[in-house]
């Protein structure tokens, strides 16, 4: 036993050294960058705004992962395709409305329709996914539904590719949303305001729903203990479907926000945001709704600011290339010190 | 039990043998070619294979080149020397192992006379030597990496109609420095071999000319380009050259004006985004942007006719990307070479004998071949593209009609 | 007609034959206890009744209506409430929310409010801690909450699985007092206990289960007197 | 459920199949497969697919309706397949009125022509209706056949389709065996099987199938009744034939199929490595590609003269141990921070690690060391000593074979060792394992290290085989693919990994020409596979037991029976 504890110490020491090295690099890099003074305050603020807007979208997608994870203890890998299905389908409507000029004249109604279509399609895909691919495997070992999810993810990607074609489709540009609000050094586009506000509203709404509503409480009960929840008269299947519906609708909404911000949609568009959102969910503490928000914001801001802040001062060429490497390194750092995420509780320690 | 099974099996073989014995007797042609010959029976087709990326996220590139080559076959009436042309192939996946697998499958098929491929340079590195070992000739419509035609490493029988990055990158730098008279530029690549090489050649050439150039990079799949553009903005460049593909190029171009400091910066792209889809992906910011690209104006109408045919045939697919013209030329080079009596011997009964080494030699000797991408002349290293690079500029009319400009504003060497 | 009738059920865990033909009845207004050693199949019996396990053979009737094969939530809706073994409090939900979950299957708001008052009257401690998280309660409080939660379903049959397990003697006493009280007010109870002595004190009838089979059944009084029960379950020589 | 006939069922299943048929058409499958004839000039793969949908609709409807009289079954079957065909007709009519092509890329004139047999809208629609009814009747007749007869016919039909689909592969492979050329000439026309060819295959296989099914038990009995000595002789004989076959395989299969086998071998090596981490020790690793990359890059950087490093090892065999060792070291290094993480936290961190490695290899910062986007090229061949040879897929086959045998040997030995049992214990329950006195740190790190070293070995051979490596080759999808193959094969089971690699790497390679639909079918196959046979193709005995439990415990009593019969071949 003594030998064991000694070796455990060794690994702890190594971990500490890894952590300290990363921190040192971050601190030295940041100090050097700031000292060089190559970037203005306004540029830093801009970077933060970009990060928050991107982070909002990550957070919305992350909610889908976190909700399903909380209830089924499974990584719904195909959630990224739920996110893709909505805006990819709604594109045709948006394109038609954009060409006819309807969208510019009735912006609000037009956006509402696009949101409605996208959210509906994403929700339907999520429900079908649950019904066909996941429900029969509810009690299978963890890895089995994971593989099903991966398979479903491939299937959905290429299904939509076959349906709508492989090339990039471009959402119409909405001139109004390009207007800029200026507050001192801070510049925010209406579009960014829309994205951040819509995401925040939806997340707060979800939080209230889960905390206050009867269904929300039942969701929490099911997340904690399915058998006991069933003994309370809660229909587990129904709650799980509701979870997928909420996750799907949020992903559909996030998809439209994404499409408004970046304009391009195609069959593979969900893959990278999906991975990022899943990372955000873990970063914040998976199974935890506010955690998804925090994780999403953190990731968005790190991706935006990180490479410049940490690496520019160290004279690293093309640091933006390494933004994902930075994000994942910080993820490891966070998990070394908080093994269950920023806001995560002991859930990770529980046997999944 | 076994006896009966054996009997049936032997019967089947016997039937097969009888059928074969009734076939025509061997023609008098003797193959003296160093690499051997492909014999094509009177009713068989001339088999040309492709190794293109037709699956996954890069499939647009593969389909574009495939369609370009198919139109070349159509233009010949689908026939060469009275034999139908069979053009099929393998998915090469835009990665090294896909290139190797596709090349091996092509090499294994002894009916194939020529190969068009590959799309991505990484496919050609392991793929080209395999094609070479099989004695085949391969022309790539879209490999641009300089090392593929590096004399020390080039696989025999490897040619390309796409422009070597060295040529295009240097020409673009020359235009920016000499014509626009800019001295401070930035370039962004996406980590792909094509864009990385082009961006670096551009930056190096620009520095050699006496200017200042910064190289930045993003990753394939990145959407938010504002952070990298903010970094670029800090260097206050006069022009940003981003020789990337449509998705990432679209993001950069569309987000460019949202970044303070870049409101007026000139944008320039390369042939990878010289396509109407890019105009859509970027939006109105694209007006005034420059593109380095092969000089399509050299043959009035030739290129436009190709585009028209393409859109007519494949409109629904709308995969129009930049390399169909190179593929069209590559296919035409093969079809022309195959018709050359030095390459193909035709028997009286219509049987064809394609001599592999002769095909290689004829392709290598291509000189002044009139293609839609210019006058193709193969140099000893396998680069056949017309080294004339032109620069085009997109105006408001181009944008509203989603068509690419037809006349370049600058040509190299003028 | 019996309130709850279990007729020759066989349940399996994988290939393990856990229940080998259990039959029991609980009449209206009774407390019936099922006693047995660890692993004898007590909890499995409850799981089978509440639908968490489906019997491969046999039938379960609630007031003459077959309920085996139904999903658990429908069985609860039909009137079988359960305080599961180990209490299974929702730790991340407040006491009040836990109780609300107990009434999840019901829609009669007014009656639910009445039942809530009833539970709070029964367990004043719960009222004090109504907005505390379930996970922060003590063992005894958790047991009260588990029982209260089961009562919130206003069950026709209340099934209690080891309510005294892991509790201090004083608390055990209090719990059994409550069980008696509930029964007096008309609740039919199926009680599962390892503490056979206590269980047989409150119950009117009892069943003894051993390795998945009922080996004895009689009135509580007779069981208390039976040689076998005294030796094996009451710890007497 | 089965005993309770549902009258609306034929209609429901007809509607569902109709939707599926329309989706198949809109996916472009009918067009793409339409270009490929199973039997030249008679039936294309595209049409066969459509008919199969109708047939399946009718068959299912009959089965579920509980109808037994032939008239009834014909009615039920024809009804549902008719409904399905009406959907297809509706698609064509809709397409002729509106521009479906605006949304659906494949809704084009050629598709409509295919769906109407080029006979125009009205006549084509009628023909399609007739096809629907005929399929329904065929399904009814199929149901009416005795089970045995059905089995006799089914296998030859499947073989005819397979041989038709794989025409390219068969003819190319047979090019190596000129004496067989007449056979292919007889079997195939330029596109698809020839009619006499198809008939011959059908009759031949019907006969073989008949003898096989009828006489199998007799042969088994005869084997069982042999004296032990001759039984041993038979066994050793078959093993000997197996070994010889294994060694001869590349010569028999030719260039391309050897290449496919090489790819299978590559994934088999990785699969066996990941199997140690995930299958044995139960640690979910989604970034396994990192070790593959590290092995490949170590060997690449050490042997490639192009990067201009000071230290160049010309000999691949000398560089190999470095590749394996560096990968193993990286495995242990990754293992340390994730020691205390469980389940999905582990998954995301390992995923991140895989991405970090790829991004670093790609980055401009490390370009002087790894070649950046242009990769590392001119990597040495695995020449032995001064013996230089041309390395073809056929010769690499032996390298992979040797590697796989070595790794399988090590895996098997380790699995049954003390360490292997410790891994199983950690997999089942970490806390219990620790309480039993298992050193969690050493156990987990050894799993990571050993798993990584196999990946490094795979990478080293891969680098040499391709002679060039690019960062893009080491993406997340490889990790996913390797994970999928060990789970499809049967987690923790070594034969399972072999079967999984053959199924997930070998099979898709054979269908390379249908690249457009490869991922679609791959995804669908993963889902179906997990639903039908969650324990994998060749499950580990222990795992199978656990899964058996899950089924019987949690599913309604009837369910497991259905699952089992569906899983059987």
GROMACS .gro file of N, CA and C in nm, chain C residues 27-150:
model
  372
  793UNK      N    1  -5.576  -0.800   0.139
  793UNK     CA    2  -5.714  -0.755   0.137
  793UNK      C    3  -5.722  -0.609   0.175
  794UNK      N    4  -5.836  -0.554   0.145
  794UNK     CA    5  -5.855  -0.412   0.171
  794UNK      C    6  -5.843  -0.383   0.320
  795UNK      N    7  -5.765  -0.278   0.352
  795UNK     CA    8  -5.752  -0.235   0.490
  795UNK      C    9  -5.653  -0.315   0.573
  796UNK      N   10  -5.588  -0.411   0.514
  796UNK     CA   11  -5.494  -0.496   0.587
  796UNK      C   12  -5.354  -0.437   0.588
  797UNK      N   13  -5.273  -0.481   0.684
  797UNK     CA   14  -5.129  -0.471   0.666
  797UNK      C   15  -5.081  -0.614   0.649
  798UNK      N   16  -5.019  -0.639   0.535
  798UNK     CA   17  -4.963  -0.771   0.514
  798UNK      C   18  -4.813  -0.755   0.508
  799UNK      N   19  -4.741  -0.846   0.573
  799UNK     CA   20  -4.596  -0.833   0.567
  799UNK      C   21  -4.535  -0.952   0.496
  800UNK      N   22  -4.428  -0.922   0.429
  800UNK     CA   23  -4.353  -1.026   0.360
  800UNK      C   24  -4.215  -1.025   0.423
  801UNK      N   25  -4.182  -1.133   0.493
  801UNK     CA   26  -4.052  -1.135   0.559
  801UNK      C   27  -3.964  -1.242   0.497
  802UNK      N   28  -3.836  -1.221   0.512
  802UNK     CA   29  -3.744  -1.318   0.456
  802UNK      C   30  -3.603  -1.265   0.467
  803UNK      N   31  -3.508  -1.352   0.440
  803UNK     CA   32  -3.368  -1.313   0.453
  803UNK      C   33  -3.327  -1.228   0.333
  804UNK      N   34  -3.206  -1.175   0.343
  804UNK     CA   35  -3.149  -1.103   0.231
  804UNK      C   36  -3.145  -1.192   0.108
  805UNK      N   37  -3.189  -1.140  -0.005
  805UNK     CA   38  -3.178  -1.217  -0.128
  805UNK      C   39  -3.282  -1.324  -0.143
  806UNK      N   40  -3.382  -1.324  -0.054
  806UNK     CA   41  -3.485  -1.428  -0.065
  806UNK      C   42  -3.582  -1.398  -0.178
  807UNK      N   43  -3.588  -1.270  -0.220
  807UNK     CA   44  -3.677  -1.234  -0.330
  807UNK      C   45  -3.784  -1.134  -0.291
  808UNK      N   46  -3.766  -1.071  -0.172
  808UNK     CA   47  -3.868  -0.977  -0.127
  808UNK      C   48  -3.878  -0.857  -0.221
  809UNK      N   49  -3.762  -0.794  -0.243
  809UNK     CA   50  -3.763  -0.675  -0.327
  809UNK      C   51  -3.801  -0.710  -0.471
  810UNK      N   52  -3.757  -0.828  -0.513
  810UNK     CA   53  -3.793  -0.871  -0.649
  810UNK      C   54  -3.944  -0.883  -0.662
  811UNK      N   55  -4.009  -0.931  -0.556
  811UNK     CA   56  -4.154  -0.941  -0.559
  811UNK      C   57  -4.216  -0.802  -0.578
  812UNK      N   58  -4.166  -0.707  -0.501
  812UNK     CA   59  -4.221  -0.571  -0.514
  812UNK      C   60  -4.194  -0.515  -0.652
  813UNK      N   61  -4.072  -0.537  -0.702
  813UNK     CA   62  -4.038  -0.486  -0.836
  813UNK      C   63  -4.131  -0.546  -0.940
  814UNK      N   64  -4.164  -0.671  -0.921
  814UNK     CA   65  -4.252  -0.735  -1.019
  814UNK      C   66  -4.393  -0.678  -1.009
  815UNK      N   67  -4.437  -0.654  -0.886
  815UNK     CA   68  -4.572  -0.597  -0.871
  815UNK      C   69  -4.577  -0.457  -0.933
  816UNK      N   70  -4.472  -0.379  -0.909
  816UNK     CA   71  -4.478  -0.241  -0.956
  816UNK      C   72  -4.439  -0.227  -1.102
  817UNK      N   73  -4.406  -0.338  -1.168
  817UNK     CA   74  -4.385  -0.333  -1.313
  817UNK      C   75  -4.243  -0.307  -1.355
  818UNK      N   76  -4.150  -0.294  -1.260
  818UNK     CA   77  -4.010  -0.274  -1.298
  818UNK      C   78  -3.954  -0.403  -1.358
  819UNK      N   79  -4.010  -0.513  -1.313
  819UNK     CA   80  -3.976  -0.643  -1.373
  819UNK      C   81  -4.106  -0.701  -1.427
  820UNK      N   82  -4.093  -0.772  -1.538
  820UNK     CA   83  -4.214  -0.836  -1.588
  820UNK      C   84  -4.206  -0.985  -1.562
  821UNK      N   85  -4.310  -1.042  -1.501
  821UNK     CA   86  -4.305  -1.185  -1.473
  821UNK      C   87  -4.315  -1.264  -1.604
  822UNK      N   88  -4.242  -1.374  -1.611
  822UNK     CA   89  -4.253  -1.456  -1.731
  822UNK      C   90  -4.379  -1.541  -1.724
  823UNK      N   91  -4.425  -1.557  -1.603
  823UNK     CA   92  -4.539  -1.646  -1.587
  823UNK      C   93  -4.616  -1.595  -1.467
  824UNK      N   94  -4.746  -1.614  -1.467
  824UNK     CA   95  -4.827  -1.574  -1.353
  824UNK      C   96  -4.902  -1.445  -1.379
  825UNK      N   97  -4.986  -1.408  -1.280
  825UNK     CA   98  -5.070  -1.290  -1.299
  825UNK      C   99  -5.072  -1.206  -1.172
  826UNK      N  100  -5.090  -1.077  -1.190
  826UNK     CA  101  -5.105  -0.986  -1.077
  826UNK      C  102  -5.233  -0.908  -1.099
  827UNK      N  103  -5.321  -0.908  -1.000
  827UNK     CA  104  -5.447  -0.837  -1.015
  827UNK      C  105  -5.460  -0.731  -0.907
  828UNK      N  106  -5.512  -0.616  -0.950
  828UNK     CA  107  -5.546  -0.513  -0.853
  828UNK      C  108  -5.697  -0.497  -0.860
  829UNK      N  109  -5.762  -0.533  -0.754
  829UNK     CA  110  -5.909  -0.536  -0.747
  829UNK      C  111  -5.968  -0.603  -0.872
  830UNK      N  112  -5.912  -0.719  -0.901
  830UNK     CA  113  -5.967  -0.800  -1.009
  830UNK      C  114  -5.920  -0.761  -1.149
  831UNK      N  115  -5.839  -0.654  -1.161
  831UNK     CA  116  -5.794  -0.610  -1.292
  831UNK      C  117  -5.648  -0.650  -1.309
  832UNK      N  118  -5.619  -0.710  -1.423
  832UNK     CA  119  -5.481  -0.756  -1.441
  832UNK      C  120  -5.388  -0.639  -1.464
  833UNK      N  121  -5.278  -0.636  -1.392
  833UNK     CA  122  -5.186  -0.524  -1.412
  833UNK      C  123  -5.047  -0.570  -1.454
  834UNK      N  124  -5.021  -0.701  -1.452
  834UNK     CA  125  -4.887  -0.741  -1.491
  834UNK      C  126  -4.868  -0.715  -1.640
  835UNK      N  127  -4.748  -0.670  -1.678
  835UNK     CA  128  -4.723  -0.637  -1.817
  835UNK      C  129  -4.742  -0.491  -1.847
  836UNK      N  130  -4.810  -0.419  -1.757
  836UNK     CA  131  -4.824  -0.275  -1.778
  836UNK      C  132  -4.692  -0.207  -1.742
  837UNK      N  133  -4.664  -0.092  -1.804
  837UNK     CA  134  -4.546  -0.018  -1.761
  837UNK      C  135  -4.566   0.040  -1.621
  838UNK      N  136  -4.458   0.063  -1.548
  838UNK     CA  137  -4.469   0.103  -1.408
  838UNK      C  138  -4.558   0.225  -1.386
  839UNK      N  139  -4.546   0.325  -1.474
  839UNK     CA  140  -4.622   0.446  -1.443
  839UNK      C  141  -4.771   0.421  -1.449
  840UNK      N  142  -4.813   0.327  -1.532
  840UNK     CA  143  -4.956   0.299  -1.537
  840UNK      C  144  -5.002   0.220  -1.415
  841UNK      N  145  -4.912   0.137  -1.364
  841UNK     CA  146  -4.946   0.063  -1.242
  841UNK      C  147  -4.963   0.161  -1.126
  842UNK      N  148  -4.874   0.261  -1.123
  842UNK     CA  149  -4.887   0.362  -1.018
  842UNK      C  150  -5.020   0.434  -1.033
  843UNK      N  151  -5.055   0.469  -1.156
  843UNK     CA  152  -5.179   0.541  -1.178
  843UNK      C  153  -5.299   0.460  -1.133
  844UNK      N  154  -5.285   0.327  -1.142
  844UNK     CA  155  -5.397   0.244  -1.099
  844UNK      C  156  -5.404   0.229  -0.948
  845UNK      N  157  -5.304   0.281  -0.878
  845UNK     CA  158  -5.320   0.286  -0.733
  845UNK      C  159  -5.223   0.203  -0.652
  846UNK      N  160  -5.105   0.174  -0.707
  846UNK     CA  161  -5.006   0.108  -0.623
  846UNK      C  162  -4.892   0.204  -0.598
  847UNK      N  163  -4.876   0.244  -0.475
  847UNK     CA  164  -4.768   0.337  -0.440
  847UNK      C  165  -4.658   0.261  -0.370
  848UNK      N  166  -4.538   0.311  -0.385
  848UNK     CA  167  -4.427   0.235  -0.326
  848UNK      C  168  -4.323   0.329  -0.267
  849UNK      N  169  -4.275   0.293  -0.150
  849UNK     CA  170  -4.156   0.358  -0.096
  849UNK      C  171  -4.044   0.257  -0.114
  850UNK      N  172  -3.959   0.278  -0.214
  850UNK     CA  173  -3.866   0.171  -0.253
  850UNK      C  174  -3.757   0.146  -0.149
  851UNK      N  175  -3.694   0.033  -0.165
  851UNK     CA  176  -3.583  -0.003  -0.077
  851UNK      C  177  -3.473   0.101  -0.090
  852UNK      N  178  -3.413   0.136   0.021
  852UNK     CA  179  -3.306   0.234   0.018
  852UNK      C  180  -3.359   0.374  -0.003
  853UNK      N  181  -3.490   0.389   0.010
  853UNK     CA  182  -3.559   0.518   0.009
  853UNK      C  183  -3.558   0.589  -0.124
  854UNK      N  184  -3.442   0.591  -0.194
  854UNK     CA  185  -3.438   0.647  -0.329
  854UNK      C  186  -3.499   0.787  -0.336
  855UNK      N  187  -3.455   0.872  -0.248
  855UNK     CA  188  -3.498   1.011  -0.252
  855UNK      C  189  -3.428   1.079  -0.370
  856UNK      N  190  -3.499   1.169  -0.439
  856UNK     CA  191  -3.432   1.248  -0.542
  856UNK      C  192  -3.347   1.354  -0.475
  857UNK      N  193  -3.219   1.332  -0.471
  857UNK     CA  194  -3.131   1.418  -0.392
  857UNK      C  195  -3.123   1.561  -0.443
  858UNK      N  196  -3.143   1.579  -0.573
  858UNK     CA  197  -3.128   1.713  -0.630
  858UNK      C  198  -3.260   1.788  -0.634
  859UNK      N  199  -3.365   1.724  -0.584
  859UNK     CA  200  -3.494   1.792  -0.577
  859UNK      C  201  -3.521   1.828  -0.431
  860UNK      N  202  -3.596   1.936  -0.411
  860UNK     CA  203  -3.628   1.974  -0.274
  860UNK      C  204  -3.730   1.877  -0.216
  861UNK      N  205  -3.750   1.887  -0.086
  861UNK     CA  206  -3.847   1.801  -0.020
  861UNK      C  207  -3.984   1.818  -0.083
  862UNK      N  208  -4.021   1.942  -0.105
  862UNK     CA  209  -4.152   1.969  -0.164
  862UNK      C  210  -4.161   1.909  -0.304
  863UNK      N  211  -4.054   1.927  -0.380
  863UNK     CA  212  -4.054   1.874  -0.516
  863UNK      C  213  -4.062   1.721  -0.515
  864UNK      N  214  -3.994   1.661  -0.419
  864UNK     CA  215  -4.002   1.516  -0.406
  864UNK      C  216  -4.147   1.474  -0.383
  865UNK      N  217  -4.214   1.548  -0.296
  865UNK     CA  218  -4.353   1.515  -0.267
  865UNK      C  219  -4.440   1.538  -0.390
  866UNK      N  220  -4.411   1.646  -0.463
  866UNK     CA  221  -4.488   1.673  -0.585
  866UNK      C  222  -4.470   1.558  -0.685
  867UNK      N  223  -4.349   1.508  -0.692
  867UNK     CA  224  -4.325   1.396  -0.782
  867UNK      C  225  -4.410   1.277  -0.743
  868UNK      N  226  -4.430   1.259  -0.612
  868UNK     CA  227  -4.514   1.150  -0.566
  868UNK      C  228  -4.654   1.160  -0.622
  869UNK      N  229  -4.699   1.283  -0.643
  869UNK     CA  230  -4.835   1.303  -0.693
  869UNK      C  231  -4.837   1.324  -0.843
  870UNK      N  232  -4.727   1.286  -0.909
  870UNK     CA  233  -4.713   1.317  -1.052
  870UNK      C  234  -4.827   1.261  -1.135
  871UNK      N  235  -4.872   1.142  -1.098
  871UNK     CA  236  -4.971   1.075  -1.182
  871UNK      C  237  -5.111   1.133  -1.164
  872UNK      N  238  -5.126   1.227  -1.074
  872UNK     CA  239  -5.261   1.277  -1.044
  872UNK      C  240  -5.282   1.416  -1.103
  873UNK      N  241  -5.408   1.448  -1.126
  873UNK     CA  242  -5.438   1.581  -1.181
  873UNK      C  243  -5.529   1.663  -1.090
  874UNK      N  244  -5.582   1.601  -0.985
  874UNK     CA  245  -5.680   1.669  -0.899
  874UNK      C  246  -5.610   1.761  -0.800
  875UNK      N  247  -5.590   1.888  -0.842
  875UNK     CA  248  -5.509   1.982  -0.765
  875UNK      C  249  -5.555   1.995  -0.620
  876UNK      N  250  -5.683   2.005  -0.602
  876UNK     CA  251  -5.734   2.029  -0.467
  876UNK      C  252  -5.701   1.910  -0.376
  877UNK      N  253  -5.723   1.791  -0.431
  877UNK     CA  254  -5.698   1.671  -0.350
  877UNK      C  255  -5.550   1.657  -0.319
  878UNK      N  256  -5.468   1.697  -0.414
  878UNK     CA  257  -5.324   1.688  -0.391
  878UNK      C  258  -5.285   1.780  -0.276
  879UNK      N  259  -5.341   1.899  -0.278
  879UNK     CA  260  -5.310   1.993  -0.170
  879UNK      C  261  -5.351   1.934  -0.035
  880UNK      N  262  -5.467   1.868  -0.034
  880UNK     CA  263  -5.514   1.805   0.091
  880UNK      C  264  -5.415   1.698   0.136
  881UNK      N  265  -5.372   1.617   0.039
  881UNK     CA  266  -5.278   1.510   0.074
  881UNK      C  267  -5.146   1.566   0.124
  882UNK      N  268  -5.107   1.679   0.065
  882UNK     CA  269  -4.982   1.740   0.107
  882UNK      C  270  -4.994   1.783   0.253
  883UNK      N  271  -5.108   1.844   0.284
  883UNK     CA  272  -5.130   1.883   0.423
  883UNK      C  273  -5.128   1.761   0.515
  884UNK      N  274  -5.187   1.654   0.464
  884UNK     CA  275  -5.192   1.531   0.543
  884UNK      C  276  -5.051   1.479   0.571
  885UNK      N  277  -4.968   1.479   0.468
  885UNK     CA  278  -4.831   1.430   0.485
  885UNK      C  279  -4.755   1.520   0.580
  886UNK      N  280  -4.773   1.650   0.564
  886UNK     CA  281  -4.702   1.742   0.653
  886UNK      C  282  -4.749   1.727   0.797
  887UNK      N  283  -4.878   1.695   0.810
  887UNK     CA  284  -4.929   1.674   0.946
  887UNK      C  285  -4.870   1.547   1.004
  888UNK      N  286  -4.853   1.448   0.914
  888UNK     CA  287  -4.798   1.321   0.959
  888UNK      C  288  -4.651   1.337   0.995
  889UNK      N  289  -4.579   1.410   0.911
  889UNK     CA  290  -4.435   1.430   0.933
  889UNK      C  291  -4.404   1.579   0.940
  890UNK      N  292  -4.421   1.639   1.055
  890UNK     CA  293  -4.398   1.784   1.066
  890UNK      C  294  -4.255   1.822   1.024
  891UNK      N  295  -4.162   1.729   1.044
  891UNK     CA  296  -4.024   1.758   1.007
  891UNK      C  297  -4.011   1.795   0.859
  892UNK      N  298  -4.090   1.728   0.779
  892UNK     CA  299  -4.081   1.753   0.635
  892UNK      C  300  -4.125   1.894   0.602
  893UNK      N  301  -4.226   1.941   0.675
  893UNK     CA  302  -4.273   2.076   0.648
  893UNK      C  303  -4.163   2.177   0.679
  894UNK      N  304  -4.094   2.151   0.792
  894UNK     CA  305  -3.984   2.242   0.828
  894UNK      C  306  -3.881   2.249   0.718
  895UNK      N  307  -3.858   2.135   0.656
  895UNK     CA  308  -3.747   2.128   0.558
  895UNK      C  309  -3.796   2.127   0.415
  896UNK      N  310  -3.911   2.182   0.391
  896UNK     CA  311  -3.973   2.164   0.260
  896UNK      C  312  -3.888   2.215   0.144
  897UNK      N  313  -3.807   2.319   0.166
  897UNK     CA  314  -3.730   2.370   0.052
  897UNK      C  315  -3.583   2.327   0.056
  898UNK      N  316  -3.557   2.231   0.147
  898UNK     CA  317  -3.421   2.178   0.152
  898UNK      C  318  -3.407   2.068   0.045
  899UNK      N  319  -3.284   2.049  -0.005
  899UNK     CA  320  -3.264   1.943  -0.105
  899UNK      C  321  -3.275   1.807  -0.039
  900UNK      N  322  -3.337   1.715  -0.111
  900UNK     CA  323  -3.359   1.581  -0.057
  900UNK      C  324  -3.231   1.514  -0.013
  901UNK      N  325  -3.124   1.540  -0.086
  901UNK     CA  326  -2.998   1.474  -0.056
  901UNK      C  327  -2.937   1.516   0.076
  902UNK      N  328  -2.984   1.628   0.131
  902UNK     CA  329  -2.922   1.678   0.253
  902UNK      C  330  -2.995   1.631   0.379
  903UNK      N  331  -3.100   1.551   0.360
  903UNK     CA  332  -3.176   1.507   0.478
  903UNK      C  333  -3.104   1.393   0.550
  904UNK      N  334  -3.139   1.375   0.676
  904UNK     CA  335  -3.085   1.261   0.750
  904UNK      C  336  -3.160   1.134   0.709
  905UNK      N  337  -3.109   1.019   0.753
  905UNK     CA  338  -3.169   0.892   0.713
  905UNK      C  339  -3.316   0.883   0.752
  906UNK      N  340  -3.346   0.921   0.873
  906UNK     CA  341  -3.483   0.912   0.921
  906UNK      C  342  -3.574   1.004   0.843
  907UNK      N  343  -3.523   1.125   0.818
  907UNK     CA  344  -3.604   1.221   0.742
  907UNK      C  345  -3.628   1.171   0.601
  908UNK      N  346  -3.524   1.108   0.547
  908UNK     CA  347  -3.540   1.054   0.412
  908UNK      C  348  -3.647   0.946   0.408
  909UNK      N  349  -3.650   0.863   0.514
  909UNK     CA  350  -3.752   0.759   0.519
  909UNK      C  351  -3.890   0.820   0.527
  910UNK      N  352  -3.901   0.926   0.609
  910UNK     CA  353  -4.030   0.995   0.617
  910UNK      C  354  -4.069   1.048   0.481
  911UNK      N  355  -3.971   1.106   0.414
  911UNK     CA  356  -3.999   1.164   0.284
  911UNK      C  357  -4.041   1.054   0.186
  912UNK      N  358  -3.972   0.940   0.194
  912UNK     CA  359  -4.006   0.832   0.101
  912UNK      C  360  -4.149   0.786   0.124
  913UNK      N  361  -4.186   0.775   0.252
  913UNK     CA  362  -4.323   0.733   0.280
  913UNK      C  363  -4.422   0.840   0.240
  914UNK      N  364  -4.386   0.963   0.273
  914UNK     CA  365  -4.475   1.074   0.238
  914UNK      C  366  -4.494   1.081   0.088
  915UNK      N  367  -4.384   1.061   0.016
  915UNK     CA  368  -4.389   1.069  -0.130
  915UNK      C  369  -4.481   0.959  -0.185
  916UNK      N  370  -4.469   0.841  -0.125
  916UNK     CA  371  -4.555   0.731  -0.171
  916UNK      C  372  -4.701   0.762  -0.140
   0.00000   0.00000   0.00000
